[in-house]
Coordinates of C-alpha atoms in Angstrom, one line a residue:
X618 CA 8.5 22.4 -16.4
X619 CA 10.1 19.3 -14.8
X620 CA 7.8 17.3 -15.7
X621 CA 4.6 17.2 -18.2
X622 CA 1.3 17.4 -15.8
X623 CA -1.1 19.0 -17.9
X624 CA -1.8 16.4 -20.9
X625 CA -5.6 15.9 -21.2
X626 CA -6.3 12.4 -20.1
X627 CA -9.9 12.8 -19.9
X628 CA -12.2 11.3 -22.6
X629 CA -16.1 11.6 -22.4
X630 CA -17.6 8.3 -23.5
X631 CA -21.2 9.0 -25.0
X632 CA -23.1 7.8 -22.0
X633 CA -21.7 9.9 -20.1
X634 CA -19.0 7.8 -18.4
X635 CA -15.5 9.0 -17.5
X636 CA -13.4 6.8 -18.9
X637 CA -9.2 6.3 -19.4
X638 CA -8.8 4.6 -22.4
X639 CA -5.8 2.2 -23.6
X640 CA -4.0 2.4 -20.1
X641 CA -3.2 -0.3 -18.0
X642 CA -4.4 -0.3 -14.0
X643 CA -1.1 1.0 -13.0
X644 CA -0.6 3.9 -16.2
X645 CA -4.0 5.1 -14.5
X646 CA -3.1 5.5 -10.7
X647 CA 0.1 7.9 -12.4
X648 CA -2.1 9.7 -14.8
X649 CA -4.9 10.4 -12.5
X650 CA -2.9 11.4 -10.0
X651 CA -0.9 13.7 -12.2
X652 CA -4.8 15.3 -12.8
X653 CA -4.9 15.9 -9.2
X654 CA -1.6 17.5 -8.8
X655 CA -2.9 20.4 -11.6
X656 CA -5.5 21.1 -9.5
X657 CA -4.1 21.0 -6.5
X658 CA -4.9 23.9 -4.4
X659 CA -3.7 22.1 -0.3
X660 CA -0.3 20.8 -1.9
X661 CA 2.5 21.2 -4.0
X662 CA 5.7 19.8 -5.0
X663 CA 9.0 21.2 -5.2
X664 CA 10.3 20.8 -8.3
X665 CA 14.0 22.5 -7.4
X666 CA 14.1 20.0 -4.2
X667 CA 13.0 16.9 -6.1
X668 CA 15.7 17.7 -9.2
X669 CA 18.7 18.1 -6.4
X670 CA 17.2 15.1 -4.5
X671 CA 16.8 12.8 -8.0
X672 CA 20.8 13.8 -8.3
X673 CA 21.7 12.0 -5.1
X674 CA 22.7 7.8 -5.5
X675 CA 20.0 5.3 -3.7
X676 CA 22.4 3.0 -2.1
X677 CA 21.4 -0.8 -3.0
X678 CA 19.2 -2.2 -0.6
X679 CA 17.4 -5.2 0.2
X680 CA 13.5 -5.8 -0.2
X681 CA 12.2 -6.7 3.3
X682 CA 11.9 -10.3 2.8
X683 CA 15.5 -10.9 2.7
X684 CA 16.5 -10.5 6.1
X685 CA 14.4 -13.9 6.7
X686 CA 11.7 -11.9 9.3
X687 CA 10.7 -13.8 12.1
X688 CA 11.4 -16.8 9.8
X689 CA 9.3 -16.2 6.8
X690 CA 11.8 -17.6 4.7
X691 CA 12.2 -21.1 6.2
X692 CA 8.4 -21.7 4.7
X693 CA 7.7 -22.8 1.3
X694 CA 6.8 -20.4 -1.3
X695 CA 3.1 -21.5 -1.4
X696 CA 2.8 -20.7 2.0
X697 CA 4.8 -17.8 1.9
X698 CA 2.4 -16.2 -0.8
X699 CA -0.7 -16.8 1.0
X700 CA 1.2 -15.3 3.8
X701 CA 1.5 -12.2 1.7
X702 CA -2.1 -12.1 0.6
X703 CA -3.6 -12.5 4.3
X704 CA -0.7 -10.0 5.5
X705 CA -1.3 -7.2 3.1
X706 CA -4.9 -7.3 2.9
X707 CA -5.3 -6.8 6.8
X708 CA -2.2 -4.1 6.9
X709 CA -3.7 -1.0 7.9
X710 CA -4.6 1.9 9.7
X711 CA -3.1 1.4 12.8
X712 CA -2.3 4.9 14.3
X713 CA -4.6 6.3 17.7
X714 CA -4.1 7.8 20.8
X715 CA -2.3 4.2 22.1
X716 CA -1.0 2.3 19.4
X717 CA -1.6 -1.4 19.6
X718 CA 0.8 -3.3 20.3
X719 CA 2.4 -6.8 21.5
X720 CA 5.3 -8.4 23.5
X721 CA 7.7 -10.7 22.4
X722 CA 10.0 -12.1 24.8
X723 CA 12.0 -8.7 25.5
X724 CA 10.6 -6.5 22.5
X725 CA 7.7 -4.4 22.3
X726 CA 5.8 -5.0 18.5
X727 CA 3.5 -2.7 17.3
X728 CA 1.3 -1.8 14.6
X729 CA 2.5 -3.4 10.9
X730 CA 5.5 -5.7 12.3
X731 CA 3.3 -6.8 15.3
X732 CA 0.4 -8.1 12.8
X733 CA 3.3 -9.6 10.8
X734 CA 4.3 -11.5 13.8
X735 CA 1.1 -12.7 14.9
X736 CA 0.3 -14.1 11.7
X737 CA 3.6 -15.9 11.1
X738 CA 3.5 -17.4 14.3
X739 CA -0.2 -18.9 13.6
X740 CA 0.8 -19.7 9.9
X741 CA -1.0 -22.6 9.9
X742 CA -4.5 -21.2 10.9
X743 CA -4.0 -17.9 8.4
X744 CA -2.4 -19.7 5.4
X745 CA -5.8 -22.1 5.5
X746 CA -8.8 -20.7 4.0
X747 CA -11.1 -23.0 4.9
X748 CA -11.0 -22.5 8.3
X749 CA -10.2 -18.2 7.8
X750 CA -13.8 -18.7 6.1
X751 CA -15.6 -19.8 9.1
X752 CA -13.5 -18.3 11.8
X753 CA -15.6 -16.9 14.3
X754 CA -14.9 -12.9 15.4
X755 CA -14.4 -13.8 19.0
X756 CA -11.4 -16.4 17.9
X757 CA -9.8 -13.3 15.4
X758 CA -10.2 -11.2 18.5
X759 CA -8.3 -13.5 20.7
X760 CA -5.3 -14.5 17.7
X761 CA -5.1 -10.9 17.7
X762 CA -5.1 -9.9 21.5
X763 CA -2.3 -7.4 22.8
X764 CA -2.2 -4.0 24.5
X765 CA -4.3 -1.2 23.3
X766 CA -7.0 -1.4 20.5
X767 CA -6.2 -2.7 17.3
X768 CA -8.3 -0.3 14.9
X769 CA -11.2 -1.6 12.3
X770 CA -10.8 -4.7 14.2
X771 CA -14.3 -5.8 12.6
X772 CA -13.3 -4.5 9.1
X773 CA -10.1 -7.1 9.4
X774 CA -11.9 -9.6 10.1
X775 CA -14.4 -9.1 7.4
X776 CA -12.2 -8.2 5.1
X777 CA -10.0 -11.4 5.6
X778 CA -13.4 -13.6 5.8
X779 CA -13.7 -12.2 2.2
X780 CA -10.3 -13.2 1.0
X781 CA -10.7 -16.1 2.1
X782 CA -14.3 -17.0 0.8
X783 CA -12.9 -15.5 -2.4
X784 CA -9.9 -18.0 -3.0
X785 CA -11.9 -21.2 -1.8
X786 CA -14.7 -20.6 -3.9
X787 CA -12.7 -19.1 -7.3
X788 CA -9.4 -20.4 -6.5
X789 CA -10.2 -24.1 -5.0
X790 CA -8.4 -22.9 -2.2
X791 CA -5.1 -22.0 -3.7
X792 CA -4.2 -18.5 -4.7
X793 CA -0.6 -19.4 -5.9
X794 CA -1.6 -21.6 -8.2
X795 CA -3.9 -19.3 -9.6
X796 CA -0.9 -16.9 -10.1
X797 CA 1.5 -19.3 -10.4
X798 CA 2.6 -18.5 -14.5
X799 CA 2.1 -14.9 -13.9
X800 CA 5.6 -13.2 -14.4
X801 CA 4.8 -9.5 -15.6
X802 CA 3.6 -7.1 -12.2
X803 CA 0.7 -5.6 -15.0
X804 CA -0.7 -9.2 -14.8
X805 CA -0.4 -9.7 -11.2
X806 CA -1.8 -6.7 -10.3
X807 CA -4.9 -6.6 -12.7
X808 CA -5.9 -10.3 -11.1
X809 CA -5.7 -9.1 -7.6
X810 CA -7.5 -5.7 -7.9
X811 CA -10.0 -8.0 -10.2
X812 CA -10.3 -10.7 -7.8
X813 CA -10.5 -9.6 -4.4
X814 CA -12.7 -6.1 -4.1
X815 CA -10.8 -5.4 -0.6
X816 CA -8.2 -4.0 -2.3
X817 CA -10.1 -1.5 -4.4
X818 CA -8.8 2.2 -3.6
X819 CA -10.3 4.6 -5.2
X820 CA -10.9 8.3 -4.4
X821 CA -13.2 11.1 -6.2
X822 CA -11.6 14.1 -7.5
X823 CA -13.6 17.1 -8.8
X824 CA -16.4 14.3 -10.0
X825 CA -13.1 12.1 -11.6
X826 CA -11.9 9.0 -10.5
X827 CA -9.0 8.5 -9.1
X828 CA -6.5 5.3 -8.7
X829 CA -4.2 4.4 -5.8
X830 CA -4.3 0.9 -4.8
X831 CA -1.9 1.1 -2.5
X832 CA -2.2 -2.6 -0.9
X833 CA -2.6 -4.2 -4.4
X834 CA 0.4 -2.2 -5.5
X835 CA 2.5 -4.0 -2.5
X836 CA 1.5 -7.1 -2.4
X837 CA 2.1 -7.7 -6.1
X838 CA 5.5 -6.2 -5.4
X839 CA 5.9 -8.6 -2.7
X840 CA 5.0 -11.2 -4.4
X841 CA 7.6 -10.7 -7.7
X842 CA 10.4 -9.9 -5.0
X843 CA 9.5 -13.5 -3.1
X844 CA 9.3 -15.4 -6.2
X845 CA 12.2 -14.2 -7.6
X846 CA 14.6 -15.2 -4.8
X847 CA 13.1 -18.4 -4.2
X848 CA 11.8 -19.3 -7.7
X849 CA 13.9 -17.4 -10.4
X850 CA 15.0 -14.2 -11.7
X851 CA 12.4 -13.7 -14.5
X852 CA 9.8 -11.5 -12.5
X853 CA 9.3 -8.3 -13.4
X854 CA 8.6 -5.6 -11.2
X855 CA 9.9 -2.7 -12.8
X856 CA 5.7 -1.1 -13.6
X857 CA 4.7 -0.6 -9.6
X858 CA 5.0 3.2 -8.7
X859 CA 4.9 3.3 -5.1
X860 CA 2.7 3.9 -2.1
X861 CA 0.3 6.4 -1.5
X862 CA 0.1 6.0 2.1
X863 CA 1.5 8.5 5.9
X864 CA 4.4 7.6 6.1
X865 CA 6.1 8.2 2.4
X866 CA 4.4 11.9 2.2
X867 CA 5.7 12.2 5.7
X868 CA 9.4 12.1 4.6
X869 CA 8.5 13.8 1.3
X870 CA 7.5 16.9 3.4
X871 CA 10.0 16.1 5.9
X872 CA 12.9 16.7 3.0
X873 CA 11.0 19.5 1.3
X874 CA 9.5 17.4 -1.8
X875 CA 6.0 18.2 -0.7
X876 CA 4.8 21.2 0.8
X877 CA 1.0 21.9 2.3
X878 CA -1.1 24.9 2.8
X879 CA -0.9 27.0 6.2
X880 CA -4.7 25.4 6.9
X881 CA -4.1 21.5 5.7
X882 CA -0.4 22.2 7.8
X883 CA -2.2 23.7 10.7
X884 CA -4.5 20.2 10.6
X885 CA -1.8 17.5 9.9
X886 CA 0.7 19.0 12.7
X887 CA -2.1 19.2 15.2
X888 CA -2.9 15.9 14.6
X889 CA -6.5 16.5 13.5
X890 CA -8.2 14.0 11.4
X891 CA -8.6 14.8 7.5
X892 CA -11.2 13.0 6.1
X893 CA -11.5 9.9 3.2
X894 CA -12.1 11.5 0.2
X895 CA -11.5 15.1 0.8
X896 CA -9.4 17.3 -1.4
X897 CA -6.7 17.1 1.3
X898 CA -6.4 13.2 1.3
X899 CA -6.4 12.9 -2.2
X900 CA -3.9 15.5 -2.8
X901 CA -1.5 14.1 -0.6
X902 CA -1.5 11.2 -1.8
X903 CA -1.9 11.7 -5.6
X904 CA 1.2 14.4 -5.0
X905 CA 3.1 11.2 -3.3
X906 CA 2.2 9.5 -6.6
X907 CA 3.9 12.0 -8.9
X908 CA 6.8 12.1 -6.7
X909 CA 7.9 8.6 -6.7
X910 CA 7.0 8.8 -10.7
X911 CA 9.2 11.5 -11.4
X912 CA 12.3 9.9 -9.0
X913 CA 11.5 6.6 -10.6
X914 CA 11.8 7.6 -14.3
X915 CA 14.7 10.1 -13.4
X916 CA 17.5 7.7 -11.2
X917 CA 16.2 4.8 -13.6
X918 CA 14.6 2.9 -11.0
X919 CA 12.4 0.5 -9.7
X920 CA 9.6 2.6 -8.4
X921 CA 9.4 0.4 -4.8
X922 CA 13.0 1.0 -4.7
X923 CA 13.0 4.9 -4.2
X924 CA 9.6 3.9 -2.3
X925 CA 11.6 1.9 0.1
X926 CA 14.2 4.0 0.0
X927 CA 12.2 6.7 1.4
X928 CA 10.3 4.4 3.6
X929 CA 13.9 3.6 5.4
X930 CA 14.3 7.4 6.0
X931 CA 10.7 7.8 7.5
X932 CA 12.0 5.2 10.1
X933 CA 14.8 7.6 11.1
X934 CA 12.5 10.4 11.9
X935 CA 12.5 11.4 15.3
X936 CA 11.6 15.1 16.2
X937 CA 10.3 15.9 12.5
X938 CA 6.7 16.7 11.5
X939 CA 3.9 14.1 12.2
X940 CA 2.3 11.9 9.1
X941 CA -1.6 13.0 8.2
X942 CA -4.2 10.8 10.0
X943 CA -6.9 9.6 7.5
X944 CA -8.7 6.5 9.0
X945 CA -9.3 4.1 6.4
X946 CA -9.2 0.5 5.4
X947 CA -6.5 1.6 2.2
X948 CA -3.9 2.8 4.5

């Protein structure tokens, strides 16, 4: 077989407790989801189509930062980083029947880049936590007012109420000093997912745990790519897997990596919601996991490099199959 998915990883502590033992965070959200993909009886991966596809060269590309969006790079880092953590702990779910959206002189923004413009263009209120803390709902609703609803407009707001309280009280208000001598993504990741229970993604699998984190996962990648164009070279990246999210199992079906059941097919083309938690959701997105692990280990990648890589393909689609619609604070 292509690759080993059928290693016990489960160990029975004598209370009773599933446990994973002598793994870091992000050796769990591969081995768990590698315990999925045994089981899995909605999807499967092609092993023939991911061996030809881990063949083909990834042409170098640039992390997103780079091209200096709507002028994130003329900011100090400090800023910049709380950018990041307000940004990606907000970024999600954005899909329905009429997609929010914004205009900006002659463009039309919508769902992740819209949010990113909004808050760069109010920098000054979302980069300061004292005043995130007490922001009233009514003045969120209005920063954030466009065309069509903006989904788990509440849970945003919460969420980033929560961020906030959490870095003024914890942090004295400074999350990049708190990270500031952290090099080594392992580090960076543990402190976030320890620090701020937003970013907790977890799913239940036939009564076992199972990791994702897919916001944690890019932020802290964010946050090592940032630094080490504006700080140095020293940050390592090279542990984050990828993104268990729509639009990375979108493409992976798309180019025959992943393939689904006739029923969870029938469900996801049809655009019917599949629930948080269900055997569908989770093996998608574990599936994803094992995808990106395999490509990663195989080209001798970053993983967020094939994830991006992918990511840039999924922007190209046009006419091909529709991504699966979970609603959910993760995603």
């Amino acid at each position: 077989k292509p690759i080993d998915i059928h290693t016990p990883l489960w160990l029975w502590s004598r209370n009773g407790f599933l446990e994973l033992t002598d793994y870091t965070m992000l050796d769990k959200i591969v081995l768990t989801s590698k315990e999925v993909v045994k089981n899995s009886k909605e999807v499967s991966i092609s092993f023939s189509v991911l061996e030809k596809i881990a063949k083909e060269p990834i042409p170098p590309g640039k992390h997103w930062t780079e091209s200096n969006v709507f002028g994130l790079l003329d900011f100090d880092i400090q800023t910049i980083i709380h950018f990041l953590l307000v940004y990606q702990s907000i970024d999600f779910s954005f899909w329905g029947k009429e997609k929010w959206k914004i205009k900006v002189e002659d463009k039309i923004l919508d769902g992740s880049q819209a949010l990113m413009y909004v808050i760069i263009k109010n920098i000054d209120f979302f980069t300061n936590f004292s005043f995130l803390e007490k922001m009233s709902f009514q003045t969120f609703q209005d920063i954030l007012k466009g065309e069509g609803e903006l989904p788990l407009l509440k849970e945003r707001y919460e969420i980033l109420k929560e961020v906030a309280q959490i870095v003024n009280q914890k942090m004295q208000g400074n999350f990049y000093q708190s990270i500031q001598n952290i090099t080594d993504d392992r580090e960076l990741f543990n402190f976030i997912i320890r620090n701020f229970p937003s970013f907790k993604d977890e799913r239940t699998y036939l009564g076992k745990p199972v990791y994702f984190y897919k916001l944690a996962s890019l932020l802290t990648s964010d946050i090592m790519h940032l630094r080490g164009q504006k700080e140095s070279p020293i940050f390592d990246y090279s542990h984050i897997v990828g993104c268990a999210d729509y639009k990375i199992p979108q493409i992976m079906r798309q180019l025959g990596l992943l393939e689904y059941s006739k029923s969870l097919a029938r469900k996801v083309d049809s655009r019917e919601k599949i629930s948080i938690n269900s055997k569908e959701e989770v093996e998608i997105r574990a599936s994803t996991i094992v995808v990106l692990d395999f490509l990663r280990k195989k080209m001798g990648l970053c993983g967020m490099d094939v994830n991006d890589f992918l990511w840039l393909k999924s922007q190209n689609i046009k006419d091909g199959k529709p991504y699966h619609l979970t609603r959910t604070t993760n995603y």
